[in-house]
XYZ file of C-alpha atoms in Angstrom:
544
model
C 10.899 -63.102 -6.920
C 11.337 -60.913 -10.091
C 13.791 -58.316 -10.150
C 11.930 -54.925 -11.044
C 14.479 -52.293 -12.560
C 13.717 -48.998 -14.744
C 15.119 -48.920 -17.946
C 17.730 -46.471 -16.756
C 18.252 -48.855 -14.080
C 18.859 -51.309 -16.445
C 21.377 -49.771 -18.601
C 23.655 -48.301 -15.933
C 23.974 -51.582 -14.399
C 25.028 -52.925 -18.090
C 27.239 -50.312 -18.753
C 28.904 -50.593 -15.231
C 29.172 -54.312 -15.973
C 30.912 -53.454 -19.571
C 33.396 -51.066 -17.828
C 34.712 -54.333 -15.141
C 34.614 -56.094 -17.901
C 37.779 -54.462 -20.232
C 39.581 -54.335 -16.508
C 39.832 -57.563 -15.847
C 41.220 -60.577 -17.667
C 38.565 -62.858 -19.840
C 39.826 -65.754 -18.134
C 38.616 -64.568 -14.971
C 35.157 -63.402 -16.008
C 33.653 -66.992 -16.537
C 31.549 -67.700 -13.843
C 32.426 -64.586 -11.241
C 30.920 -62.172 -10.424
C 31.128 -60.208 -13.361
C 29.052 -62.561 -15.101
C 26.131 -62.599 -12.812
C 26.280 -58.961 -12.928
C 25.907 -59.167 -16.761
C 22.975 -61.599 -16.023
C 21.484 -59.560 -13.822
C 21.822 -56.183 -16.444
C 20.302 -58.437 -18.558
C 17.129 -59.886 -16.853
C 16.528 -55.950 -15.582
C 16.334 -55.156 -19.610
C 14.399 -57.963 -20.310
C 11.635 -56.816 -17.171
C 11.775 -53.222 -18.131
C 10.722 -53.773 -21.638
C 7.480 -55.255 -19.911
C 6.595 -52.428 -18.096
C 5.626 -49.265 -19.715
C 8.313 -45.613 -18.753
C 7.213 -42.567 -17.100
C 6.275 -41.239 -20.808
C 4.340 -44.714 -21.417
C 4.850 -47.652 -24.226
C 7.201 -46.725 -26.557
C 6.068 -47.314 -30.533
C 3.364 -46.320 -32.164
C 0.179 -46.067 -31.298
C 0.652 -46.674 -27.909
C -0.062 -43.251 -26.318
C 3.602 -42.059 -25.862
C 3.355 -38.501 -24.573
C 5.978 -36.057 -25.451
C 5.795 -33.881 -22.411
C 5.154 -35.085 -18.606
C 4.085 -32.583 -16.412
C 6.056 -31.885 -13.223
C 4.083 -32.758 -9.521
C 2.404 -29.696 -7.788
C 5.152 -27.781 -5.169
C 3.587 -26.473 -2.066
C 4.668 -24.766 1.288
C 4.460 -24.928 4.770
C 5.665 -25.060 8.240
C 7.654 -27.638 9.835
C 4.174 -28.446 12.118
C 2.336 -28.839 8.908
C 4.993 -30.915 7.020
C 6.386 -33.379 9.937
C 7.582 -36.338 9.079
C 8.435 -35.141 5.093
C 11.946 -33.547 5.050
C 14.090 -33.920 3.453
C 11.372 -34.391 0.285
C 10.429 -30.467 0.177
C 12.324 -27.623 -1.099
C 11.999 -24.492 0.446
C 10.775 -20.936 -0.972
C 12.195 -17.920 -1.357
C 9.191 -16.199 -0.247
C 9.075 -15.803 3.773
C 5.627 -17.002 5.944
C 6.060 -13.541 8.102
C 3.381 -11.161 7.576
C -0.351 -10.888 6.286
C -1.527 -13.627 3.955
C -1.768 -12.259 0.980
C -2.582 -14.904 -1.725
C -0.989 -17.951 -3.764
C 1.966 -17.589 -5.590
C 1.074 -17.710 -9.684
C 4.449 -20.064 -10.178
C 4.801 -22.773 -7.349
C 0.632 -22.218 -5.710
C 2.781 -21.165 -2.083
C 1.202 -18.979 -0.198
C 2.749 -15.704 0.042
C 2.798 -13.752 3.423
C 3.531 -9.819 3.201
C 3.491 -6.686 5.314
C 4.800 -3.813 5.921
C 5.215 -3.894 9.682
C 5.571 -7.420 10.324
C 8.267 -7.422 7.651
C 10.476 -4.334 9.433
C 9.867 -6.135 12.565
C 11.896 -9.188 10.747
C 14.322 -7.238 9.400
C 13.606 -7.731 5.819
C 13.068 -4.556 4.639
C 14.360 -0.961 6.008
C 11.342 1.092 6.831
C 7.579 -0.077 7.584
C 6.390 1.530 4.237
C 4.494 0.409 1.232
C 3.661 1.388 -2.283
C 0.839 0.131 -4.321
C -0.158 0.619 -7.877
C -2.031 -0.583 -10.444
C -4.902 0.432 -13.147
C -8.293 1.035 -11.186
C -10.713 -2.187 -11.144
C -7.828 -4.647 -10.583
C -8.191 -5.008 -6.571
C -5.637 -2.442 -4.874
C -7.240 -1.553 -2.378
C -8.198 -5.294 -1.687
C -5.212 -6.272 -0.638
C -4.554 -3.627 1.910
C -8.053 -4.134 3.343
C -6.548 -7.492 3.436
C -3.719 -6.167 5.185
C -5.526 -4.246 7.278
C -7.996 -6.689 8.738
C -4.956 -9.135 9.334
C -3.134 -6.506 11.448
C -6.069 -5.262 13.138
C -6.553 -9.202 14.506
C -2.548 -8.831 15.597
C -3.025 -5.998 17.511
C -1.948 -3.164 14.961
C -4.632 -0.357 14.780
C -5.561 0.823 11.493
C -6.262 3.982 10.681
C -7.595 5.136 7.085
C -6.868 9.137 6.495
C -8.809 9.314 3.447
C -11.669 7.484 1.679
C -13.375 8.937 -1.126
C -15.469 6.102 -2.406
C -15.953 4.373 0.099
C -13.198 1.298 -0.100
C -13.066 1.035 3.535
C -15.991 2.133 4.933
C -17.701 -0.928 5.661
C -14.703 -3.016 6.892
C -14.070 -0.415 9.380
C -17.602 -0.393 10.603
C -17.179 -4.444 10.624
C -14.603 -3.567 13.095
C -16.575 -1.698 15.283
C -14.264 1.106 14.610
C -14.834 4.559 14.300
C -16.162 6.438 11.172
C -15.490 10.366 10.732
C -17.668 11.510 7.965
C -16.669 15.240 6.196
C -17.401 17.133 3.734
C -19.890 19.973 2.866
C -22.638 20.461 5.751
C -20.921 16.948 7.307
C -19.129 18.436 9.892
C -15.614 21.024 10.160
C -11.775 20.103 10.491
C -10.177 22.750 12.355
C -6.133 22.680 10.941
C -4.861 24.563 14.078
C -6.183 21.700 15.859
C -4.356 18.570 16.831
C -7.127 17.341 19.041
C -7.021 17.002 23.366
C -3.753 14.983 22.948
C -2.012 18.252 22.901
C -2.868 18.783 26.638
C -1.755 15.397 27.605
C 1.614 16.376 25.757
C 2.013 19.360 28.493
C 1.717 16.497 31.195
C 5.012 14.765 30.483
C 7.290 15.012 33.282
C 10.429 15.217 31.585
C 11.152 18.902 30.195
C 13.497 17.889 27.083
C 10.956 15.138 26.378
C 7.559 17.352 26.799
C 9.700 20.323 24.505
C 10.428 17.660 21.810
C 6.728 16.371 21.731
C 5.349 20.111 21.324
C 7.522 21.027 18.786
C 6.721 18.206 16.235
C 2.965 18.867 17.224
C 2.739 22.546 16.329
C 5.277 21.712 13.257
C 3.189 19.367 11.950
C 0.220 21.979 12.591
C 2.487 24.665 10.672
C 2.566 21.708 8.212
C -0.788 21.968 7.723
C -1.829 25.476 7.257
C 1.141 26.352 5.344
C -0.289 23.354 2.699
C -3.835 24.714 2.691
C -2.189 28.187 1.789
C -0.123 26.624 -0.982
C -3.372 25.076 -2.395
C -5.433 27.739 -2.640
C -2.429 29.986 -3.960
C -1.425 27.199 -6.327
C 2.452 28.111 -5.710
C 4.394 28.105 -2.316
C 4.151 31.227 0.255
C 6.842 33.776 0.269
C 9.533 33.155 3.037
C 8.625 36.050 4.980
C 4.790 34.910 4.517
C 5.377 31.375 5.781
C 7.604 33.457 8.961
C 4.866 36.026 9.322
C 1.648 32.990 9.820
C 4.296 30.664 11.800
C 4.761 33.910 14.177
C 1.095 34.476 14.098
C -0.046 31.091 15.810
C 3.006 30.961 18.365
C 1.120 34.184 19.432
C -2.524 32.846 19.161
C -0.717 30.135 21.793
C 0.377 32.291 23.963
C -2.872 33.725 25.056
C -5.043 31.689 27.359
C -8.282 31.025 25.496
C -10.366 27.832 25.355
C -9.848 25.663 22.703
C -7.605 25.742 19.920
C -7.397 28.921 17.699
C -9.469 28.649 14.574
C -8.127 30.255 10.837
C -10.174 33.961 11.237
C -8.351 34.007 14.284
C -4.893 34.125 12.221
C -6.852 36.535 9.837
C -7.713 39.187 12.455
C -3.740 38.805 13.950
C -2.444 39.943 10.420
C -5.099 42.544 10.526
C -4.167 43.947 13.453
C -0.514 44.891 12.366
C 0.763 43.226 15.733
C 4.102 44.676 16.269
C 5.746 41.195 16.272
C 4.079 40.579 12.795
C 5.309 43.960 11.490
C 8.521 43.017 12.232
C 9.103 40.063 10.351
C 7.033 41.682 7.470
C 9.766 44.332 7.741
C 7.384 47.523 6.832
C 10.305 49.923 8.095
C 7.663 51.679 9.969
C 4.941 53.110 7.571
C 1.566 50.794 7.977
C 0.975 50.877 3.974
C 4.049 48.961 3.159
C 3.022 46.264 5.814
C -0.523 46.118 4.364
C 0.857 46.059 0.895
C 3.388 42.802 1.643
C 0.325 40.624 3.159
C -2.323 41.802 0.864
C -1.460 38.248 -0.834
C -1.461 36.082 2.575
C -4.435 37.894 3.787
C -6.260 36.659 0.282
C -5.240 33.070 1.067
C -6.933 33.900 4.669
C -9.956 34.436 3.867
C -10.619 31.992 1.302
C -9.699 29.517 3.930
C -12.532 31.507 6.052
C -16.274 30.507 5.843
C -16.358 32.781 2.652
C -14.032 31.131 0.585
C -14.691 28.382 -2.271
C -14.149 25.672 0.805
C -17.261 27.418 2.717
C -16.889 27.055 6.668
C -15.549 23.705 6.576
C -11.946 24.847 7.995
C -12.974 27.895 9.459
C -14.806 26.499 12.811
C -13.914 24.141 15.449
C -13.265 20.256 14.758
C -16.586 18.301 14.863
C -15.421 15.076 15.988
C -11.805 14.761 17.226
C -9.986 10.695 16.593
C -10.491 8.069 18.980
C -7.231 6.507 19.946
C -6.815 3.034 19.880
C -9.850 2.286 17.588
C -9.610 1.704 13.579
C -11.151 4.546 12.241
C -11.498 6.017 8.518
C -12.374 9.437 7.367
C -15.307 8.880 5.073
C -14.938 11.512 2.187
C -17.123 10.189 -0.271
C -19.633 13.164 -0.560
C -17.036 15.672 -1.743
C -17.559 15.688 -5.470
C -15.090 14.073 -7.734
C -14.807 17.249 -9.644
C -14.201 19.303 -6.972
C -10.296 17.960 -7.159
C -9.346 21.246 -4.855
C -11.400 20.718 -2.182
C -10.333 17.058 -2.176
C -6.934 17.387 -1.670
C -7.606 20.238 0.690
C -9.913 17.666 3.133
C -6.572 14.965 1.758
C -3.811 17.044 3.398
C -5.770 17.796 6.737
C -6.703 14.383 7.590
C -3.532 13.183 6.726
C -1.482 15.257 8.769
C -4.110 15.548 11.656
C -4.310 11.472 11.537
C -0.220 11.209 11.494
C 0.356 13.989 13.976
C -2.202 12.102 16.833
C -0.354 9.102 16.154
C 3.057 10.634 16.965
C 1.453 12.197 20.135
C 0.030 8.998 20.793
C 3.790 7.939 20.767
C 5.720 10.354 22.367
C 2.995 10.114 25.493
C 3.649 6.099 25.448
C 7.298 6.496 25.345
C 7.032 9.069 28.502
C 5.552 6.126 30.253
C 1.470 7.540 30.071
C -0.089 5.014 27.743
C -0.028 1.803 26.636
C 2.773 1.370 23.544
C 0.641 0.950 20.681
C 1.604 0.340 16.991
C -0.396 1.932 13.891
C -0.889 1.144 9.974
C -1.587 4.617 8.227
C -3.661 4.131 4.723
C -3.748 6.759 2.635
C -5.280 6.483 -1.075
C -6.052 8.265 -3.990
C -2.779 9.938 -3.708
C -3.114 11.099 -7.310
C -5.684 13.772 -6.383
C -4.045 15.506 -4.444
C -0.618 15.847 -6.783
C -3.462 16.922 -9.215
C -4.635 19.677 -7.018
C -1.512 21.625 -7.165
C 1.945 20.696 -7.970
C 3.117 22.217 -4.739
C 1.123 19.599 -2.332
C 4.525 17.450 -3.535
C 5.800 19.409 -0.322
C 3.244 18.992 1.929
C 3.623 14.882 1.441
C 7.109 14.404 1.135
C 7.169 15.932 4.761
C 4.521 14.377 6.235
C 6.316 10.611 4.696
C 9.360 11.704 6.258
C 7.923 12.493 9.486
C 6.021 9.227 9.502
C 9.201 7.326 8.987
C 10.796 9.227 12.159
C 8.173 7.661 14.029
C 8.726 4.121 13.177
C 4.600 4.232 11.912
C 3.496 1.573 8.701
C 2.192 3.174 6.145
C 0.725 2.523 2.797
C 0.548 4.690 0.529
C -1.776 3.816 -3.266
C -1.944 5.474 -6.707
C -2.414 4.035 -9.805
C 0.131 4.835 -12.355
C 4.083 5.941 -12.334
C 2.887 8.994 -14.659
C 0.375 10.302 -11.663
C 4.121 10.823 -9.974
C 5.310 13.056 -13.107
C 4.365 16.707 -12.476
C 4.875 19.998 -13.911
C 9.039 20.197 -13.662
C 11.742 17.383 -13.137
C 12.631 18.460 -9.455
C 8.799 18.157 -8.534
C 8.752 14.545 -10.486
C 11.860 13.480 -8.798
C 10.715 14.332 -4.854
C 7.016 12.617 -5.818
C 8.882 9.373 -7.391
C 10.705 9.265 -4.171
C 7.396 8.233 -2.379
C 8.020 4.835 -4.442
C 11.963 4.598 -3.946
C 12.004 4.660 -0.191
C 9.075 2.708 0.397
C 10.511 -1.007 1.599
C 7.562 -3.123 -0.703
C 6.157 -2.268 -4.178
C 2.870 -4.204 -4.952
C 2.712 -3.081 -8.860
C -0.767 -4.568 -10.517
C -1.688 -4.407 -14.289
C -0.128 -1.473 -15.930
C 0.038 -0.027 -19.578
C 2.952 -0.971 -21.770
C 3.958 2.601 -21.668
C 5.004 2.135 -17.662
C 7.334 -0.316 -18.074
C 9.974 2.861 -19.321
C 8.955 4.769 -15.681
C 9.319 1.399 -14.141
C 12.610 0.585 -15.083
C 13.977 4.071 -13.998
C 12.939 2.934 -10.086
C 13.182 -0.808 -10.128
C 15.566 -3.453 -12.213
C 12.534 -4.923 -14.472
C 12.978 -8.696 -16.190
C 11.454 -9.081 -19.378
C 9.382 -11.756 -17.715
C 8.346 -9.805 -15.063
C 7.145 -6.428 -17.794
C 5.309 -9.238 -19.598
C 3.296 -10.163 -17.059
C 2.480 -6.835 -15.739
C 0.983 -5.263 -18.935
C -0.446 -8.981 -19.698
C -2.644 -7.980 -16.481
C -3.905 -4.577 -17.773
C -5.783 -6.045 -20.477
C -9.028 -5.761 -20.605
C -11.992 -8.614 -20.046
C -13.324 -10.898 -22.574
C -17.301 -10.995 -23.355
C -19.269 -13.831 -23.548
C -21.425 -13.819 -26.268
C -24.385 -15.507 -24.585
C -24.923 -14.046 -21.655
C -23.057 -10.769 -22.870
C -21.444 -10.053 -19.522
C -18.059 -9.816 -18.910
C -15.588 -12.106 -17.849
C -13.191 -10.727 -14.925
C -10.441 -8.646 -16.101
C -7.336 -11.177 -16.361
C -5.968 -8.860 -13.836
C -8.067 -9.197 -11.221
C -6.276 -9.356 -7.881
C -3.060 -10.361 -9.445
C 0.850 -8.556 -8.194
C 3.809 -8.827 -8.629
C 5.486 -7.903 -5.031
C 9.034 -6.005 -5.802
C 11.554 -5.564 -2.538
C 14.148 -3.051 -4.382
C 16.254 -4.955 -6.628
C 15.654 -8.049 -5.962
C 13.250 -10.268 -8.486
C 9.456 -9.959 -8.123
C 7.072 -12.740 -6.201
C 3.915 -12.751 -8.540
C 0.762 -14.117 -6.261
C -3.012 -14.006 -6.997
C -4.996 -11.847 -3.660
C -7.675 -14.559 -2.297
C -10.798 -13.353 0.240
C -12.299 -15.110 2.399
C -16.397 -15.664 2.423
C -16.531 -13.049 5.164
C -14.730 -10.676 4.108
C -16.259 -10.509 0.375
C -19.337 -9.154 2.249
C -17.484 -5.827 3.545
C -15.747 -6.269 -0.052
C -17.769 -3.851 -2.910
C -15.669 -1.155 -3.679
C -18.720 -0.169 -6.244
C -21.621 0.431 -3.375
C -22.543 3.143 -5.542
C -23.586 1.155 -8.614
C -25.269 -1.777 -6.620
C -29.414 -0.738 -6.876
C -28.090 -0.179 -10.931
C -27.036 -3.550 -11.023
C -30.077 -4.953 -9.361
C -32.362 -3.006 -11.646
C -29.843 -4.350 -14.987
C -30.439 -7.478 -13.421
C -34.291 -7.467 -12.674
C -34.958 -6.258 -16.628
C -32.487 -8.750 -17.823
C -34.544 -11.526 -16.199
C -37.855 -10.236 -16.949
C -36.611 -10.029 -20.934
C -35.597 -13.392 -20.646
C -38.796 -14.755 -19.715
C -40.741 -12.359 -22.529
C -38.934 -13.751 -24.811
C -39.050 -17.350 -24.158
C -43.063 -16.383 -23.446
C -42.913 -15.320 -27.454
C -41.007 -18.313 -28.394
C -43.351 -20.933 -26.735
């Protein structure tokens, strides 16, 4: 039998034999042990140099390669990898959560969430923040998130899509679609939609009292936003009291159905004595006319004869279905008309958070089923375009979300979309990135990595490959497309200080179909694609 050693092999079993050796006395190395040892080292030397090393023959010419590449790493459960252990090393990344995609370094696959993640205890708050240059797949992987939670049980719940991104997938879903915008239906902001009655129901007074007063704060919420907005600068304090006073009167009364905004309009007009009051006209009518002149501006253009038209001047079309994904479809408001978008923005937000946290309070009171939600809301730049002061409006309606133990996620696409007109404003908007749990960050400019750094501690590795994914796509000089941007569906996932996990998003073949975030351009591309081919065949026609 021949003794088959590596070359390694081969010379620590020599050298061990050489160290025995100037131990022991010569006269005892004839013939012991020590000696077959040597014999041994010897022969193993002898069979190595017959057998080619992991880099191949050594000399030259004989295909000696210089660099051997290391064996593929991959992960998986103790089901999936019985019988290996201990041959696998395990990865930092945790299997708890959606399935995102592969990891870039080691090909695991990486598993992320916000909800499924706060349920584990790995981060704080069921939050997420996603951004990235337009084109590069942000909104894939939260319909990717959102079809994987939607199979666990989660109900998703899209508060604004101006595209559409997730029109489709929610239709897939057999989910409910809310379409608005001009002649496509009215979103009443005094209205919080029948769960307010329900609210009334619960038996226990402290309970019931607690439940109203979020609702009809988050209503407040609302209409004080929509003021804001069309102002462009925040109400006067005695403004804010004077509307806040006007709807706890406009509840009072027993009417049916919720109060609309002339309603408020015709309150101030009235000079109701509670209203006079707070606007503290010291008892001549002119002064009191004179201090909501302003307000009374903001009123009506809110009415149906302001810029917004009758959209939040009548009753709500089409109230949410709980317990269904749904989506409000904005996509016919025009992408110029940035106002009325983030008007439309902040109602559906607040209107889709506030029936959630009914939704909540009614479960906890022991009247429906406990039910968890996952709260998208995109395009967040337009909004902070609108008007600096809408910073307000969505820093409370975060914070309230967070009080509610609801997962949210919350997409943009630069750091400089946070930066606004003065350093306090900047500061509350970056805040939307610092206390959400997970930061998906796709291809961004060089010029980020500065903003970056000022929220998150950055490697050099980790800028590199971020702004390495913001370049753009190659051309192909044949067929004069382009190649996919080098970008495409790649993130690095950041969990506050801690170093980034960089994975590549993968769809499935079903869910590519519900997957065209550029509907609009599809009968262009057919048409590009029909001439193309009917070119091609002219040509080679002339050639022949």
């Amino acid at each position: 039998m021949e003794l088959r050693l590596s070359r390694r092999e081969a010379r620590s079993l020599a050298r061990r034999a050489d160290r025995v050796a100037r131990l022991q006395p010569r006269s005892t190395q004839e013939g012991s042990w020590l000696s077959r040892l040597r014999q041994t080292a010897a022969e193993g030397r002898a069979t190595a140099a017959r057998r080619p090393g992991r880099r191949g023959w050594a000399g030259k010419g004989t295909g000696r390669v210089n660099y051997v590449q290391p064996n593929p790493e991959y992960q998986g459960t103790t089901v999936q990898v019985c019988g290996l252990w201990p041959f696998i090393a395990g990865s930092g990344s945790p299997v708890i959560g959606a399935p995102l995609g592969r990891h870039l370094l080691n090909g695991s696959v990486v598993c992320a969430d916000p909800i499924y993640w706060f349920l584990a205890n790995l981060v704080l708050n069921p939050s997420c923040f996603v951004l990235g240059r337009p084109g590069l797949g942000k909104s894939t992987i939260v319909r990717r998130m959102v079809t994987v939670l939607e199979a666990w049980g989660i109900v998703p719940m899209v508060l604004s899509d101006t595209k559409p991104d997730y029109v489709d997938l929610i239709t897939a879903m057999e989910g409910q679609v809310i379409r608005v915008g001009r002649g496509r239906g009215h979103l009443n902001p005094l209205d919080l939609g029948p769960l307010m009655r329900e609210l009334e129901k619960i038996p226990d007074e402290n309970k019931r009292r607690e439940a109203l007063d979020e609702m009809r704060g988050r209503r407040l919420t609302t209409v004080l936003g929509l003021l804001a907005l069309v102002r462009g600068a925040r109400l006067e304090s005695y403004e804010a009291s004077i509307v806040t006073e006007a709807i706890r009167i406009l509840d009072e009364r027993d009417r049916v159905g919720a109060p609309v905004i002339g309603d408020v309009t015709d309150l101030v007009l009235s000079r109701h004595e509670r209203l006079r009051a707070l606007a503290r006209d010291r008892g001549e009518e002119s002064r009191y006319d004179d201090r909501v002149q302003n307000l009374l501006d903001d009123l009506v253009a809110l009415g149906g004869s302001g810029s917004f038209g009758d959209m939040f001047a009548k009753p709500t079309t089409e109230h949410i279905e709980m317990g269904r994904p749904m989506v409000f479809d904005m996509s016919s408001i025009d992408d110029g008309d940035l106002q009325l978008q983030a008007a439309v923005q902040s109602v559906c937000w607040n209107y889709g958070s506030a029936v959630v946290s009914a939704d909540k309070h009614l479960a906890e009171a022991g009247m429906r089923e406990q039910r968890h939600y996952f709260l998208v809301m995109d395009e967040l730049w337009r909004m902070l375009r609108a008007a600096d002061v809408m910073v307000y409006f969505i820093d409370a309606l975060t914070r309230l979300n967070r009080q509610r133990a609801i997962g949210q996620a919350m997409i943009t696409h630069t750091m400089n979309d946070l930066e606004l007109a003065s350093e306090h404003l900047t500061k509350i908007a970056w805040g939307f990135v610092e206390r959400s749990a997970m930061t998906f960050l796709g291809g961004l400019a060089e010029s980020e990595m500065g903003n970056l750094e000022k929220v998150f501690a950055m490697s050099a590795e980790e800028k590199s490959m971020i702004t390495d994914w913001s370049a753009e796509s190659g051309v192909n000089p044949e067929s004069s497309t382009a190649a996919a941007p080098p970008g495409l569906g790649k993130f690095l996932l950041k969990i506050g200080k801690k170093p980034g996990v960089p994975f590549q998003s993968q769809l499935t073949d079903i869910e590519l179909a519900v997957n065209n975030t550029n509907q609009s351009w599809k009968d262009a591309a057919d048409r590009a694609r029909t001439s193309a081919s009917q070119l091609t065949e002219e040509e080679a026609e002339l050639v022949a």
